[in-house]
Short mmCIF file of C-alpha atoms and ligand atoms in Angstrom, two decimals:
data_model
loop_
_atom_site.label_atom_id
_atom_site.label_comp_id
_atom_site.label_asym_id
_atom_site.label_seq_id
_atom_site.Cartn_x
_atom_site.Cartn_y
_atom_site.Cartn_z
CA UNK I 1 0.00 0.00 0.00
CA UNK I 2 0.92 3.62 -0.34
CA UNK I 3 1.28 6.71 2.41
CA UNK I 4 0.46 9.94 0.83
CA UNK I 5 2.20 12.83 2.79
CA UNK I 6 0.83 16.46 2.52
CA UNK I 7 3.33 18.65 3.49
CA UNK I 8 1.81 21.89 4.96
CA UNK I 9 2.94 24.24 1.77
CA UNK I 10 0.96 21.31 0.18
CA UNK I 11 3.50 19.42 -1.59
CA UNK I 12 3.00 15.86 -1.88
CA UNK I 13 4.55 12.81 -1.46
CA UNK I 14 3.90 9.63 -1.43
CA UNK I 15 5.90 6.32 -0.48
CA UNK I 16 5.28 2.64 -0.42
CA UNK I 17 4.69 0.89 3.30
CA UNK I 18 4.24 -2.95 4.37
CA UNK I 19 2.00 -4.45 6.50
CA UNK I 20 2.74 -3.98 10.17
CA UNK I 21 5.56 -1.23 9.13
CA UNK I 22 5.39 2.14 11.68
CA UNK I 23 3.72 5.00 10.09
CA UNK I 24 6.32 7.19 11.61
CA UNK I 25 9.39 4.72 9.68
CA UNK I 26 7.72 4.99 6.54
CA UNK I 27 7.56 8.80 7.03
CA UNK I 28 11.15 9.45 7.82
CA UNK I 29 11.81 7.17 4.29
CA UNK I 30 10.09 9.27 3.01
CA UNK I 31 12.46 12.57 4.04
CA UNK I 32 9.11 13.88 6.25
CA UNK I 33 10.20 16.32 8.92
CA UNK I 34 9.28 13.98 11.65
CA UNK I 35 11.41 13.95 14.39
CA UNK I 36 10.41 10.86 16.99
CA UNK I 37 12.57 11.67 19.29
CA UNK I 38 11.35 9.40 21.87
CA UNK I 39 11.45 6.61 19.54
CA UNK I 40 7.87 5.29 20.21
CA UNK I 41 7.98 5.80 23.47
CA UNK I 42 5.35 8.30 23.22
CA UNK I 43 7.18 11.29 25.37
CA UNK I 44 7.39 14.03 22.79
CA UNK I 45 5.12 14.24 20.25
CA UNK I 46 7.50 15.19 17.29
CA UNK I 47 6.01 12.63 15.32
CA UNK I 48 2.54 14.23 15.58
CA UNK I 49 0.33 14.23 11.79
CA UNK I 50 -3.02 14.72 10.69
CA UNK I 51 -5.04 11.90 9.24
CA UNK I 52 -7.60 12.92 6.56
CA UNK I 53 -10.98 11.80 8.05
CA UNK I 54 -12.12 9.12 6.28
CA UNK I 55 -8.48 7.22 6.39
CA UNK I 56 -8.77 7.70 10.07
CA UNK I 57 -12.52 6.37 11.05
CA UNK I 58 -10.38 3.31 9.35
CA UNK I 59 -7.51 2.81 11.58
CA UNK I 60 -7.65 1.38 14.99
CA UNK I 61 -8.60 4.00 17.66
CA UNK I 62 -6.22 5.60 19.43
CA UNK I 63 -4.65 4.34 22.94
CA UNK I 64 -5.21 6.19 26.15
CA UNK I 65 -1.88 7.10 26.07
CA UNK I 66 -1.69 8.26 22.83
CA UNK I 67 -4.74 10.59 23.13
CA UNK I 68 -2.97 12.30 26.72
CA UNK I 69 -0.35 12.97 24.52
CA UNK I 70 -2.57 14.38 21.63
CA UNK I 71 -4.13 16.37 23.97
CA UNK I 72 -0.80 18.63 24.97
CA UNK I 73 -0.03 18.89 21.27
CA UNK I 74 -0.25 22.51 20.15
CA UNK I 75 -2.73 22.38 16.91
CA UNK I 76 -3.89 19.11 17.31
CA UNK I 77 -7.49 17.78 15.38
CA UNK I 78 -9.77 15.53 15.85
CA UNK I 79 -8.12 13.59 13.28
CA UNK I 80 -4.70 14.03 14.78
CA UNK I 81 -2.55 10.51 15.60
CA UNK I 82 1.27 10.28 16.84
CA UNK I 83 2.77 8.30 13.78
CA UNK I 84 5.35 6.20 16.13
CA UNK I 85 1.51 4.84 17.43
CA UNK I 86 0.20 3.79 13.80
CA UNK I 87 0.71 0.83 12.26
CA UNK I 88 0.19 0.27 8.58
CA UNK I 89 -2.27 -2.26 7.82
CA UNK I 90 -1.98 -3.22 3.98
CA UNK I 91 -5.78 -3.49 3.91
CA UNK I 92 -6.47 0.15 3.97
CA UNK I 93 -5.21 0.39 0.63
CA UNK I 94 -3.88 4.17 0.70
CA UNK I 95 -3.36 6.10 3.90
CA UNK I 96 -3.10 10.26 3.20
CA UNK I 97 -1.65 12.32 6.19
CA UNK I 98 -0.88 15.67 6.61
CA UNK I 99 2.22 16.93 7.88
CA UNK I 100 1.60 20.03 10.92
S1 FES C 1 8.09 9.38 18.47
FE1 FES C 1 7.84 10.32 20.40
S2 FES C 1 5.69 10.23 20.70
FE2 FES C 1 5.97 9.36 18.75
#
């Protein structure tokens, strides 16, 4: 399957992904400016992107932890997910995020 990424001066790009592969891994592949400087450990939020809303009704809801984090993001949606949290799931077909 295939991660579109919509950068914020709308340029996009988009990059292939495998099953079970971390959103945030295929994004840094793909030269997105996501930091993850926690490394999954969900402790900074660098890695924070903005699903478009009918890819995200499709992935699995959000952790707890996830969403406490969310919540102290400045700028964060309804749609907003922490990309070390996602994984891709090959089913979905296409995934399109945008990039804060
Ligand atoms: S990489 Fe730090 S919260 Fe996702």
């Amino acid at each position: 399957m295939n991660v579109v990424f919509v950068a914020p001066d709308g340029t996009v790009r988009e990059e292939a992904a495998t099953q079970g592969e971390r959103l945030l891994d295929v994004a840094q592949r793909a030269g997105q400016p996501l930091e993850g400087t926690c490394g999954g450990d969900l402790a900074c939020a660098t890695c924070h992107v903005i699903v478009e809303a009918a890819d995200f009704d499709l992935l699995p809801p959000p952790g707890e932890e996830e969403e406490d984090m969310l919540d102290l993001v400045p700028g964060a949606r309804r749609t907003s997910r922490l990309a070390c949290q996602v994984q891709i799931d090959a089913a979905l077909g296409k995934l399109t995020v945008r990039l804060p």
